[in-house]
mmCIF file of C-alpha atoms in Angstrom:
data_model
loop_
_atom_site.group_PDB
_atom_site.id
_atom_site.type_symbol
_atom_site.label_atom_id
_atom_site.label_comp_id
_atom_site.label_asym_id
_atom_site.label_seq_id
_atom_site.Cartn_x
_atom_site.Cartn_y
_atom_site.Cartn_z
ATOM 1 C CA UNK A 1 -3.645 -9.172 11.783
ATOM 2 C CA UNK A 2 -3.645 -5.459 10.982
ATOM 3 C CA UNK A 3 -5.564 -4.720 7.938
ATOM 4 C CA UNK A 4 -4.032 -3.163 4.684
ATOM 5 C CA UNK A 5 -4.453 0.465 3.809
ATOM 6 C CA UNK A 6 -3.603 2.716 1.013
ATOM 7 C CA UNK A 7 -3.406 6.225 2.247
ATOM 8 C CA UNK A 8 -3.049 8.114 -0.999
ATOM 9 C CA UNK A 9 -5.637 8.146 -3.822
ATOM 10 C CA UNK A 10 -5.529 11.219 -5.925
ATOM 11 C CA UNK A 11 -8.695 13.155 -5.747
ATOM 12 C CA UNK A 12 -10.046 14.121 -9.186
ATOM 13 C CA UNK A 13 -13.148 15.801 -10.188
ATOM 14 C CA UNK A 14 -14.408 12.875 -12.129
ATOM 15 C CA UNK A 15 -16.511 10.896 -9.708
ATOM 16 C CA UNK A 16 -16.839 7.842 -11.914
ATOM 17 C CA UNK A 17 -13.136 7.519 -12.006
ATOM 18 C CA UNK A 18 -12.797 7.772 -8.358
ATOM 19 C CA UNK A 19 -15.358 5.176 -7.708
ATOM 20 C CA UNK A 20 -13.647 2.666 -10.252
ATOM 21 C CA UNK A 21 -10.294 3.314 -8.303
ATOM 22 C CA UNK A 22 -11.827 2.615 -5.039
ATOM 23 C CA UNK A 23 -13.645 -0.481 -6.412
ATOM 24 C CA UNK A 24 -10.374 -1.779 -7.638
ATOM 25 C CA UNK A 25 -8.716 -1.141 -4.168
ATOM 26 C CA UNK A 26 -11.402 -3.117 -2.582
ATOM 27 C CA UNK A 27 -11.112 -5.783 -5.119
ATOM 28 C CA UNK A 28 -7.288 -6.067 -4.518
ATOM 29 C CA UNK A 29 -7.792 -6.274 -0.567
ATOM 30 C CA UNK A 30 -7.285 -2.928 0.890
ATOM 31 C CA UNK A 31 -9.536 -2.428 3.811
ATOM 32 C CA UNK A 32 -9.273 1.441 3.833
ATOM 33 C CA UNK A 33 -8.255 4.061 1.392
ATOM 34 C CA UNK A 34 -7.602 7.785 1.889
ATOM 35 C CA UNK A 35 -8.599 10.375 -0.813
ATOM 36 C CA UNK A 36 -5.936 12.905 -1.231
ATOM 37 C CA UNK A 37 -6.753 16.601 -1.495
ATOM 38 C CA UNK A 38 -3.810 18.446 -2.615
ATOM 39 C CA UNK A 39 -3.285 22.257 -1.837
ATOM 40 C CA UNK A 40 -0.573 23.689 -3.873
ATOM 41 C CA UNK A 41 0.601 27.143 -2.924
ATOM 42 C CA UNK A 42 2.013 27.932 -6.260
ATOM 43 C CA UNK A 43 -1.016 30.126 -7.037
ATOM 44 C CA UNK A 44 -1.655 33.238 -5.122
ATOM 45 C CA UNK A 45 -4.379 31.818 -2.916
ATOM 46 C CA UNK A 46 -4.934 28.133 -2.624
ATOM 47 C CA UNK A 47 -8.158 27.044 -0.920
ATOM 48 C CA UNK A 48 -8.381 24.363 1.767
ATOM 49 C CA UNK A 49 -11.906 23.422 1.058
ATOM 50 C CA UNK A 50 -14.126 20.911 2.767
ATOM 51 C CA UNK A 51 -13.229 17.462 2.141
ATOM 52 C CA UNK A 52 -15.278 15.159 -0.199
ATOM 53 C CA UNK A 53 -17.976 13.269 1.843
ATOM 54 C CA UNK A 54 -17.449 9.540 1.454
ATOM 55 C CA UNK A 55 -21.180 8.972 1.741
ATOM 56 C CA UNK A 56 -21.772 11.089 -1.239
ATOM 57 C CA UNK A 57 -19.443 8.931 -3.310
ATOM 58 C CA UNK A 58 -20.787 5.653 -2.525
ATOM 59 C CA UNK A 59 -24.237 4.917 -1.055
ATOM 60 C CA UNK A 60 -22.895 1.460 -0.132
ATOM 61 C CA UNK A 61 -19.118 1.010 -0.322
ATOM 62 C CA UNK A 62 -17.840 -2.082 -2.090
ATOM 63 C CA UNK A 63 -16.823 -4.985 0.095
ATOM 64 C CA UNK A 64 -13.192 -5.838 0.606
ATOM 65 C CA UNK A 65 -11.858 -9.024 -1.119
ATOM 66 C CA UNK A 66 -11.585 -11.856 1.419
ATOM 67 C CA UNK A 67 -13.637 -10.058 4.067
ATOM 68 C CA UNK A 68 -17.263 -9.228 4.273
ATOM 69 C CA UNK A 69 -16.745 -5.606 5.610
ATOM 70 C CA UNK A 70 -17.123 -2.637 3.381
ATOM 71 C CA UNK A 71 -14.022 -0.545 2.517
ATOM 72 C CA UNK A 72 -13.428 2.458 4.735
ATOM 73 C CA UNK A 73 -12.883 5.689 2.900
ATOM 74 C CA UNK A 74 -10.940 8.419 4.596
ATOM 75 C CA UNK A 75 -9.938 11.961 3.659
ATOM 76 C CA UNK A 76 -6.338 13.344 3.569
ATOM 77 C CA UNK A 77 -4.958 16.852 2.973
ATOM 78 C CA UNK A 78 -1.536 17.381 1.354
ATOM 79 C CA UNK A 79 0.130 20.828 1.498
ATOM 80 C CA UNK A 80 2.903 21.448 -0.973
ATOM 81 C CA UNK A 81 5.274 23.800 0.842
ATOM 82 C CA UNK A 82 7.941 25.731 -0.953
ATOM 83 C CA UNK A 83 8.001 28.690 1.403
ATOM 84 C CA UNK A 84 7.757 28.894 5.323
ATOM 85 C CA UNK A 85 4.599 31.038 5.009
ATOM 86 C CA UNK A 86 2.736 27.997 3.579
ATOM 87 C CA UNK A 87 2.827 26.323 7.134
ATOM 88 C CA UNK A 88 0.804 29.129 8.437
ATOM 89 C CA UNK A 89 -2.516 27.533 7.449
ATOM 90 C CA UNK A 90 -1.345 24.519 9.576
ATOM 91 C CA UNK A 91 -0.485 26.617 12.614
ATOM 92 C CA UNK A 92 -3.159 29.224 12.879
ATOM 93 C CA UNK A 93 -6.154 28.051 11.151
ATOM 94 C CA UNK A 94 -6.231 24.578 12.491
ATOM 95 C CA UNK A 95 -10.057 24.651 12.065
ATOM 96 C CA UNK A 96 -9.498 24.245 8.336
ATOM 97 C CA UNK A 97 -7.478 21.032 8.583
ATOM 98 C CA UNK A 98 -9.754 19.592 11.311
ATOM 99 C CA UNK A 99 -12.323 17.823 8.874
ATOM 100 C CA UNK A 100 -9.404 15.698 7.371
ATOM 101 C CA UNK A 101 -8.326 12.456 8.782
ATOM 102 C CA UNK A 102 -4.646 12.841 7.960
ATOM 103 C CA UNK A 103 -2.627 16.007 7.196
ATOM 104 C CA UNK A 104 0.464 15.629 5.072
ATOM 105 C CA UNK A 105 3.116 18.075 3.942
ATOM 106 C CA UNK A 106 5.435 17.987 0.933
ATOM 107 C CA UNK A 107 8.435 20.099 1.867
ATOM 108 C CA UNK A 108 10.491 21.323 -1.113
ATOM 109 C CA UNK A 109 13.545 22.520 0.667
ATOM 110 C CA UNK A 110 15.843 21.309 3.509
ATOM 111 C CA UNK A 111 14.787 24.112 5.858
ATOM 112 C CA UNK A 112 11.038 23.281 5.479
ATOM 113 C CA UNK A 113 11.835 19.509 5.818
ATOM 114 C CA UNK A 114 13.576 20.277 9.071
ATOM 115 C CA UNK A 115 10.703 22.327 10.284
ATOM 116 C CA UNK A 116 8.106 19.805 9.278
ATOM 117 C CA UNK A 117 9.960 16.979 11.092
ATOM 118 C CA UNK A 118 10.582 18.930 14.266
ATOM 119 C CA UNK A 119 7.909 21.532 15.056
ATOM 120 C CA UNK A 120 4.881 21.458 12.543
ATOM 121 C CA UNK A 121 1.896 19.536 13.619
ATOM 122 C CA UNK A 122 1.496 16.973 10.811
ATOM 123 C CA UNK A 123 0.983 13.192 10.362
ATOM 124 C CA UNK A 124 2.846 12.356 7.237
ATOM 125 C CA UNK A 125 5.767 13.937 5.286
ATOM 126 C CA UNK A 126 5.790 13.154 1.646
ATOM 127 C CA UNK A 127 9.162 12.293 0.133
ATOM 128 C CA UNK A 128 9.882 13.519 -3.364
ATOM 129 C CA UNK A 129 10.250 10.656 -5.837
ATOM 130 C CA UNK A 130 9.969 12.344 -9.150
ATOM 131 C CA UNK A 131 13.270 14.100 -9.225
ATOM 132 C CA UNK A 132 16.744 13.726 -7.584
ATOM 133 C CA UNK A 133 16.296 14.618 -3.928
ATOM 134 C CA UNK A 134 17.297 18.320 -3.612
ATOM 135 C CA UNK A 135 18.692 17.853 -0.053
ATOM 136 C CA UNK A 136 20.331 15.109 2.070
ATOM 137 C CA UNK A 137 18.407 13.333 4.549
ATOM 138 C CA UNK A 138 20.229 14.138 7.759
ATOM 139 C CA UNK A 139 19.827 12.220 10.894
ATOM 140 C CA UNK A 140 18.665 14.864 13.481
ATOM 141 C CA UNK A 141 15.352 15.892 11.811
ATOM 142 C CA UNK A 142 14.608 12.312 10.904
ATOM 143 C CA UNK A 143 15.121 10.917 14.426
ATOM 144 C CA UNK A 144 13.102 13.802 15.792
ATOM 145 C CA UNK A 145 10.283 12.888 13.374
ATOM 146 C CA UNK A 146 10.474 9.303 14.433
ATOM 147 C CA UNK A 147 10.387 10.396 18.109
ATOM 148 C CA UNK A 148 7.154 12.356 17.408
ATOM 149 C CA UNK A 149 5.606 9.628 15.508
ATOM 150 C CA UNK A 150 5.467 11.359 12.105
ATOM 151 C CA UNK A 151 5.583 8.912 8.982
ATOM 152 C CA UNK A 152 7.537 9.301 5.691
ATOM 153 C CA UNK A 153 5.627 8.529 2.682
ATOM 154 C CA UNK A 154 6.875 7.029 -0.593
ATOM 155 C CA UNK A 155 4.544 6.677 -3.515
ATOM 156 C CA UNK A 156 5.128 4.008 -6.111
ATOM 157 C CA UNK A 157 2.915 5.140 -9.086
ATOM 158 C CA UNK A 158 5.711 7.072 -10.719
ATOM 159 C CA UNK A 159 7.885 4.030 -10.748
ATOM 160 C CA UNK A 160 5.366 2.223 -12.803
ATOM 161 C CA UNK A 161 4.817 5.010 -15.376
ATOM 162 C CA UNK A 162 8.333 5.864 -16.339
ATOM 163 C CA UNK A 163 11.879 4.195 -16.146
ATOM 164 C CA UNK A 164 13.703 7.410 -15.095
ATOM 165 C CA UNK A 165 11.218 8.268 -12.413
ATOM 166 C CA UNK A 166 11.728 4.666 -11.254
ATOM 167 C CA UNK A 167 15.427 5.264 -10.861
ATOM 168 C CA UNK A 168 14.736 8.409 -8.884
ATOM 169 C CA UNK A 169 12.233 6.566 -6.637
ATOM 170 C CA UNK A 170 14.711 3.804 -5.805
ATOM 171 C CA UNK A 171 17.537 5.985 -5.198
ATOM 172 C CA UNK A 172 15.712 8.417 -2.900
ATOM 173 C CA UNK A 173 14.141 5.548 -1.090
ATOM 174 C CA UNK A 174 17.443 3.869 -0.419
ATOM 175 C CA UNK A 175 18.902 7.209 0.789
ATOM 176 C CA UNK A 176 16.044 7.534 3.214
ATOM 177 C CA UNK A 177 16.363 3.997 4.419
ATOM 178 C CA UNK A 178 20.023 4.579 5.223
ATOM 179 C CA UNK A 179 19.088 7.278 7.712
ATOM 180 C CA UNK A 180 15.883 5.934 9.120
ATOM 181 C CA UNK A 181 16.654 2.251 9.090
ATOM 182 C CA UNK A 182 13.169 1.256 7.867
ATOM 183 C CA UNK A 183 11.378 2.777 10.704
ATOM 184 C CA UNK A 184 8.295 5.041 10.182
ATOM 185 C CA UNK A 185 7.796 4.425 6.482
ATOM 186 C CA UNK A 186 4.534 4.141 4.610
ATOM 187 C CA UNK A 187 4.268 3.215 1.069
ATOM 188 C CA UNK A 188 1.152 4.196 -0.880
ATOM 189 C CA UNK A 189 0.038 4.287 -4.564
ATOM 190 C CA UNK A 190 -0.874 7.929 -5.495
ATOM 191 C CA UNK A 191 -2.866 6.428 -8.131
ATOM 192 C CA UNK A 192 -4.928 8.295 -10.670
ATOM 193 C CA UNK A 193 -6.095 5.308 -12.678
ATOM 194 C CA UNK A 194 -7.376 1.897 -11.488
ATOM 195 C CA UNK A 195 -4.663 0.027 -13.316
ATOM 196 C CA UNK A 196 -1.932 1.893 -11.478
ATOM 197 C CA UNK A 197 -3.042 0.242 -8.140
ATOM 198 C CA UNK A 198 -0.986 -2.891 -7.075
ATOM 199 C CA UNK A 199 -2.156 -5.521 -4.688
ATOM 200 C CA UNK A 200 -0.917 -5.173 -1.012
ATOM 201 C CA UNK A 201 1.506 -8.250 -1.223
ATOM 202 C CA UNK A 202 3.064 -6.785 -4.387
ATOM 203 C CA UNK A 203 3.674 -3.424 -2.669
ATOM 204 C CA UNK A 204 5.212 -5.232 0.440
ATOM 205 C CA UNK A 205 7.636 -7.061 -1.983
ATOM 206 C CA UNK A 206 8.344 -3.680 -3.484
ATOM 207 C CA UNK A 207 9.311 -2.722 -0.015
ATOM 208 C CA UNK A 208 12.170 -5.218 -0.168
ATOM 209 C CA UNK A 209 13.458 -3.450 -3.246
ATOM 210 C CA UNK A 210 13.629 -0.247 -1.274
ATOM 211 C CA UNK A 211 15.887 -1.886 1.288
ATOM 212 C CA UNK A 212 13.289 -2.714 3.976
ATOM 213 C CA UNK A 213 13.362 -6.092 5.808
ATOM 214 C CA UNK A 214 10.689 -8.637 5.362
ATOM 215 C CA UNK A 215 8.737 -7.600 8.497
ATOM 216 C CA UNK A 216 8.985 -3.912 8.129
ATOM 217 C CA UNK A 217 8.051 -4.229 4.359
ATOM 218 C CA UNK A 218 4.612 -5.581 5.442
ATOM 219 C CA UNK A 219 4.405 -3.109 8.358
ATOM 220 C CA UNK A 220 4.525 -0.287 5.847
ATOM 221 C CA UNK A 221 1.095 -1.083 4.534
ATOM 222 C CA UNK A 222 -0.577 -2.185 7.724
ATOM 223 C CA UNK A 223 0.759 -1.333 11.108
ATOM 224 C CA UNK A 224 2.349 2.140 10.056
ATOM 225 C CA UNK A 225 -0.674 3.346 8.219
ATOM 226 C CA UNK A 226 -2.752 2.502 11.227
ATOM 227 C CA UNK A 227 -0.393 4.404 13.543
ATOM 228 C CA UNK A 228 -0.489 7.417 11.094
ATOM 229 C CA UNK A 229 -4.246 7.291 11.159
ATOM 230 C CA UNK A 230 -4.283 7.211 14.969
ATOM 231 C CA UNK A 231 -1.732 10.022 14.997
ATOM 232 C CA UNK A 232 -4.190 12.030 12.913
ATOM 233 C CA UNK A 233 -6.972 11.240 15.433
ATOM 234 C CA UNK A 234 -4.997 12.661 18.424
ATOM 235 C CA UNK A 235 -4.276 15.780 16.330
ATOM 236 C CA UNK A 236 -7.993 16.141 15.647
ATOM 237 C CA UNK A 237 -8.994 15.807 19.288
ATOM 238 C CA UNK A 238 -6.913 17.254 22.185
ATOM 239 C CA UNK A 239 -3.982 14.872 21.928
ATOM 240 C CA UNK A 240 -5.378 11.904 23.556
ATOM 241 C CA UNK A 241 -8.887 12.868 24.743
ATOM 242 C CA UNK A 242 -11.462 11.242 22.661
ATOM 243 C CA UNK A 243 -15.090 12.515 22.968
ATOM 244 C CA UNK A 244 -17.935 10.434 21.770
ATOM 245 C CA UNK A 245 -21.595 10.969 21.906
ATOM 246 C CA UNK A 246 -24.130 8.283 21.876
ATOM 247 C CA UNK A 247 -27.512 9.114 20.454
ATOM 248 C CA UNK A 248 -30.307 8.326 22.974
ATOM 249 C CA UNK A 249 -32.046 5.169 22.117
ATOM 250 C CA UNK A 250 -35.918 4.977 21.577
ATOM 251 C CA UNK A 251 -37.382 3.833 24.670
ATOM 252 C CA UNK A 252 -39.428 0.624 24.231
ATOM 253 C CA UNK A 253 -43.037 0.564 25.514
ATOM 254 C CA UNK A 254 -42.860 -2.593 27.815
ATOM 255 C CA UNK A 255 -39.681 -1.267 29.443
ATOM 256 C CA UNK A 256 -40.976 2.149 30.095
ATOM 257 C CA UNK A 257 -44.102 0.762 31.860
ATOM 258 C CA UNK A 258 -41.909 -0.523 34.736
ATOM 259 C CA UNK A 259 -40.074 1.689 37.249
ATOM 260 C CA UNK A 260 -36.465 2.225 36.558
ATOM 261 C CA UNK A 261 -35.450 0.538 39.818
ATOM 262 C CA UNK A 262 -37.188 -2.623 38.927
ATOM 263 C CA UNK A 263 -35.842 -2.844 35.454
ATOM 264 C CA UNK A 264 -32.233 -2.550 36.912
ATOM 265 C CA UNK A 265 -32.871 -5.459 39.073
ATOM 266 C CA UNK A 266 -34.019 -7.667 36.449
ATOM 267 C CA UNK A 267 -30.930 -7.471 34.307
ATOM 268 C CA UNK B 1 20.111 -40.678 16.747
ATOM 269 C CA UNK B 2 23.282 -41.208 18.989
ATOM 270 C CA UNK B 3 21.758 -41.538 22.494
ATOM 271 C CA UNK B 4 18.686 -43.548 21.565
ATOM 272 C CA UNK B 5 18.480 -47.232 22.065
ATOM 273 C CA UNK B 6 18.741 -49.149 18.838
ATOM 274 C CA UNK B 7 16.169 -51.774 18.453
ATOM 275 C CA UNK B 8 17.104 -55.019 16.666
ATOM 276 C CA UNK B 9 14.169 -54.762 14.406
ATOM 277 C CA UNK B 10 13.895 -52.294 11.529
ATOM 278 C CA UNK B 11 11.556 -49.422 12.510
ATOM 279 C CA UNK B 12 8.467 -49.057 10.409
ATOM 280 C CA UNK B 13 8.526 -45.144 10.366
ATOM 281 C CA UNK B 14 11.060 -42.619 9.372
ATOM 282 C CA UNK B 15 11.132 -38.828 10.349
ATOM 283 C CA UNK B 16 12.808 -36.464 8.024
ATOM 284 C CA UNK B 17 13.133 -32.801 8.750
ATOM 285 C CA UNK B 18 14.053 -30.714 5.658
ATOM 286 C CA UNK B 19 15.083 -27.088 6.134
ATOM 287 C CA UNK B 20 14.591 -25.035 3.060
ATOM 288 C CA UNK B 21 13.492 -27.974 0.766
ATOM 289 C CA UNK B 22 11.961 -25.821 -1.887
ATOM 290 C CA UNK B 23 14.195 -25.112 -4.951
ATOM 291 C CA UNK B 24 11.619 -23.303 -6.761
ATOM 292 C CA UNK B 25 8.699 -20.761 -6.113
ATOM 293 C CA UNK B 26 5.502 -20.781 -8.122
ATOM 294 C CA UNK B 27 3.362 -17.774 -8.987
ATOM 295 C CA UNK B 28 -0.082 -17.540 -10.342
ATOM 296 C CA UNK B 29 -0.342 -14.325 -12.202
ATOM 297 C CA UNK B 30 -2.930 -12.606 -14.446
ATOM 298 C CA UNK B 31 -2.315 -9.897 -16.927
ATOM 299 C CA UNK B 32 -4.956 -7.113 -16.929
ATOM 300 C CA UNK B 33 -5.504 -4.579 -19.713
ATOM 301 C CA UNK B 34 -7.533 -1.457 -19.822
ATOM 302 C CA UNK B 35 -9.018 -2.584 -23.101
ATOM 303 C CA UNK B 36 -10.810 -5.747 -23.681
ATOM 304 C CA UNK B 37 -9.838 -8.398 -26.235
ATOM 305 C CA UNK B 38 -6.032 -8.242 -26.201
ATOM 306 C CA UNK B 39 -4.650 -11.597 -27.438
ATOM 307 C CA UNK B 40 -1.153 -12.876 -26.565
ATOM 308 C CA UNK B 41 0.445 -16.046 -27.312
ATOM 309 C CA UNK B 42 2.440 -17.875 -24.700
ATOM 310 C CA UNK B 43 5.711 -16.902 -26.320
ATOM 311 C CA UNK B 44 4.702 -13.135 -26.287
ATOM 312 C CA UNK B 45 3.670 -13.620 -22.692
ATOM 313 C CA UNK B 46 6.923 -14.989 -21.526
ATOM 314 C CA UNK B 47 8.934 -12.478 -23.420
ATOM 315 C CA UNK B 48 6.847 -9.756 -21.879
ATOM 316 C CA UNK B 49 7.761 -11.058 -18.461
ATOM 317 C CA UNK B 50 11.588 -11.442 -19.273
ATOM 318 C CA UNK B 51 11.702 -8.065 -20.660
ATOM 319 C CA UNK B 52 10.187 -6.631 -17.524
ATOM 320 C CA UNK B 53 12.763 -8.459 -15.425
ATOM 321 C CA UNK B 54 15.491 -7.194 -17.713
ATOM 322 C CA UNK B 55 14.333 -3.550 -17.405
ATOM 323 C CA UNK B 56 14.439 -3.517 -13.560
ATOM 324 C CA UNK B 57 17.383 -6.051 -12.785
ATOM 325 C CA UNK B 58 19.360 -6.070 -16.046
ATOM 326 C CA UNK B 59 20.811 -9.161 -17.757
ATOM 327 C CA UNK B 60 21.797 -10.702 -14.519
ATOM 328 C CA UNK B 61 18.224 -10.791 -13.334
ATOM 329 C CA UNK B 62 16.910 -12.025 -16.641
ATOM 330 C CA UNK B 63 19.435 -14.978 -16.469
ATOM 331 C CA UNK B 64 17.504 -16.573 -13.651
ATOM 332 C CA UNK B 65 15.840 -19.720 -14.941
ATOM 333 C CA UNK B 66 12.133 -18.950 -15.515
ATOM 334 C CA UNK B 67 9.475 -21.231 -16.816
ATOM 335 C CA UNK B 68 5.911 -20.501 -18.091
ATOM 336 C CA UNK B 69 4.211 -23.805 -16.795
ATOM 337 C CA UNK B 70 0.653 -23.120 -17.801
ATOM 338 C CA UNK B 71 -0.928 -20.453 -19.793
ATOM 339 C CA UNK B 72 -4.517 -19.543 -20.394
ATOM 340 C CA UNK B 73 -4.961 -17.192 -23.296
ATOM 341 C CA UNK B 74 -8.702 -16.391 -22.580
ATOM 342 C CA UNK B 75 -8.046 -15.005 -19.026
ATOM 343 C CA UNK B 76 -4.405 -14.120 -19.700
ATOM 344 C CA UNK B 77 -3.459 -15.988 -16.543
ATOM 345 C CA UNK B 78 -0.455 -18.038 -16.120
ATOM 346 C CA UNK B 79 1.616 -20.183 -13.667
ATOM 347 C CA UNK B 80 5.366 -19.201 -13.425
ATOM 348 C CA UNK B 81 8.125 -21.161 -11.821
ATOM 349 C CA UNK B 82 11.197 -19.409 -10.806
ATOM 350 C CA UNK B 83 14.406 -20.367 -8.703
ATOM 351 C CA UNK B 84 14.029 -19.159 -5.166
ATOM 352 C CA UNK B 85 16.999 -16.770 -5.604
ATOM 353 C CA UNK B 86 15.211 -14.901 -8.278
ATOM 354 C CA UNK B 87 11.784 -14.883 -6.667
ATOM 355 C CA UNK B 88 11.925 -11.369 -5.263
ATOM 356 C CA UNK B 89 13.477 -10.048 -8.500
ATOM 357 C CA UNK B 90 10.625 -11.428 -10.596
ATOM 358 C CA UNK B 91 7.870 -10.277 -8.272
ATOM 359 C CA UNK B 92 9.232 -6.729 -8.105
ATOM 360 C CA UNK B 93 9.640 -6.456 -11.735
ATOM 361 C CA UNK B 94 6.049 -7.854 -12.336
ATOM 362 C CA UNK B 95 4.839 -5.179 -9.925
ATOM 363 C CA UNK B 96 6.531 -2.287 -11.778
ATOM 364 C CA UNK B 97 5.351 -3.498 -15.232
ATOM 365 C CA UNK B 98 2.999 -0.831 -16.577
ATOM 366 C CA UNK B 99 3.016 -0.887 -20.333
ATOM 367 C CA UNK B 100 2.824 -3.409 -23.170
ATOM 368 C CA UNK B 101 3.060 -2.044 -26.597
ATOM 369 C CA UNK B 102 1.972 1.463 -25.414
ATOM 370 C CA UNK B 103 -0.995 -0.017 -23.854
ATOM 371 C CA UNK B 104 -1.679 0.379 -20.081
ATOM 372 C CA UNK B 105 -1.662 -2.990 -18.364
ATOM 373 C CA UNK B 106 -0.937 -4.493 -14.957
ATOM 374 C CA UNK B 107 0.121 -7.815 -13.679
ATOM 375 C CA UNK B 108 -1.938 -9.237 -10.666
ATOM 376 C CA UNK B 109 -0.057 -11.705 -8.613
ATOM 377 C CA UNK B 110 -2.918 -13.950 -7.566
ATOM 378 C CA UNK B 111 -1.005 -16.571 -5.449
ATOM 379 C CA UNK B 112 2.518 -17.444 -4.519
ATOM 380 C CA UNK B 113 3.814 -20.621 -3.163
ATOM 381 C CA UNK B 114 6.832 -22.858 -2.989
ATOM 382 C CA UNK B 115 4.493 -25.832 -3.782
ATOM 383 C CA UNK B 116 2.562 -26.141 -6.930
ATOM 384 C CA UNK B 117 -0.208 -28.107 -5.277
ATOM 385 C CA UNK B 118 -0.976 -25.110 -3.042
ATOM 386 C CA UNK B 119 -2.002 -23.184 -6.217
ATOM 387 C CA UNK B 120 -4.929 -25.494 -6.667
ATOM 388 C CA UNK B 121 -6.755 -23.686 -3.745
ATOM 389 C CA UNK B 122 -7.322 -20.067 -3.230
ATOM 390 C CA UNK B 123 -5.533 -18.536 -0.277
ATOM 391 C CA UNK B 124 -6.455 -14.884 -0.846
ATOM 392 C CA UNK B 125 -10.286 -15.272 -0.685
ATOM 393 C CA UNK B 126 -10.697 -17.851 2.123
ATOM 394 C CA UNK B 127 -13.896 -16.368 3.371
ATOM 395 C CA UNK B 128 -16.208 -17.059 0.593
ATOM 396 C CA UNK B 129 -19.943 -16.609 0.742
#
């Protein structure tokens, strides 16, 4: 079975808080979480800095509930785009986005949404859930995005906080489902506090509320997240070429005494 | 049973296949607060859940028969019983519950089963060490 992932935990300066959120996620049964670095271009110059190093955060990450493996911590970059020039950092300076496991965009207008679906090199497109969607989800860009393996992200934390936001979340989600038919959707938390996280099975049931079928509701947390992560991996490498390097092992004394040919024969 | 030979003696076994036999679903839930030491009575607990259902699904959702079978006020955990038709409505509204009397809270659904007996064991943490 594919493991559960939550691809959006808001990065905050308070390390204690971030640790407690990640501990809570491990307790609830998530096998991997992604820490979200937001780059808002509202200010004159937004910086895309180096991502937070997971090893700094935890010397030994907490173990996942029901498993004996430690939780995996990933990094993710979200670019809030309200102008076409904001995509430049994705196009030209791809070295800036390379350290991140996942790159997401949050398009504010229909034109930018179309561009993100069809031409920009991203993994995840965030769907606005905090206000009435300013544009209608049309079929051509969405089917192009599904073809390219790009995922649409819905976050559920605003729905917990406020009843008006809950209405917008459900209506925008249902609008999106009408067009994409439940394909290529991921649901993540966007949590800023530990109590805003919900368990993976609870979130899968929430998918039923958004108009998904039972099978795809479970896929939004597990299979689709994994695909998004693998899409990020192909973006980081050269679209399918993975290069790994193995560190040379320390040669044992007894093995080095014999000639290489003899040693090979023994095995 | 039509094509089978009928024995003269009565058979000693019976095979019954039930499709969708469960009328109810049972949930084991726990209420978690940010702050320690919040006390709730069983009646308050149930009204909290009913109001959560009412907020998301309205009067029609809240009209689904819901029972609080067992309540432990120390751990704030309870076992709920709901009609199968109202099951998803109850679970989604428990998920979207975030506040109780201006305090942040969250309901953890620990276990779900159509049989009450299954709640005796723990299905989420099978690998214990």
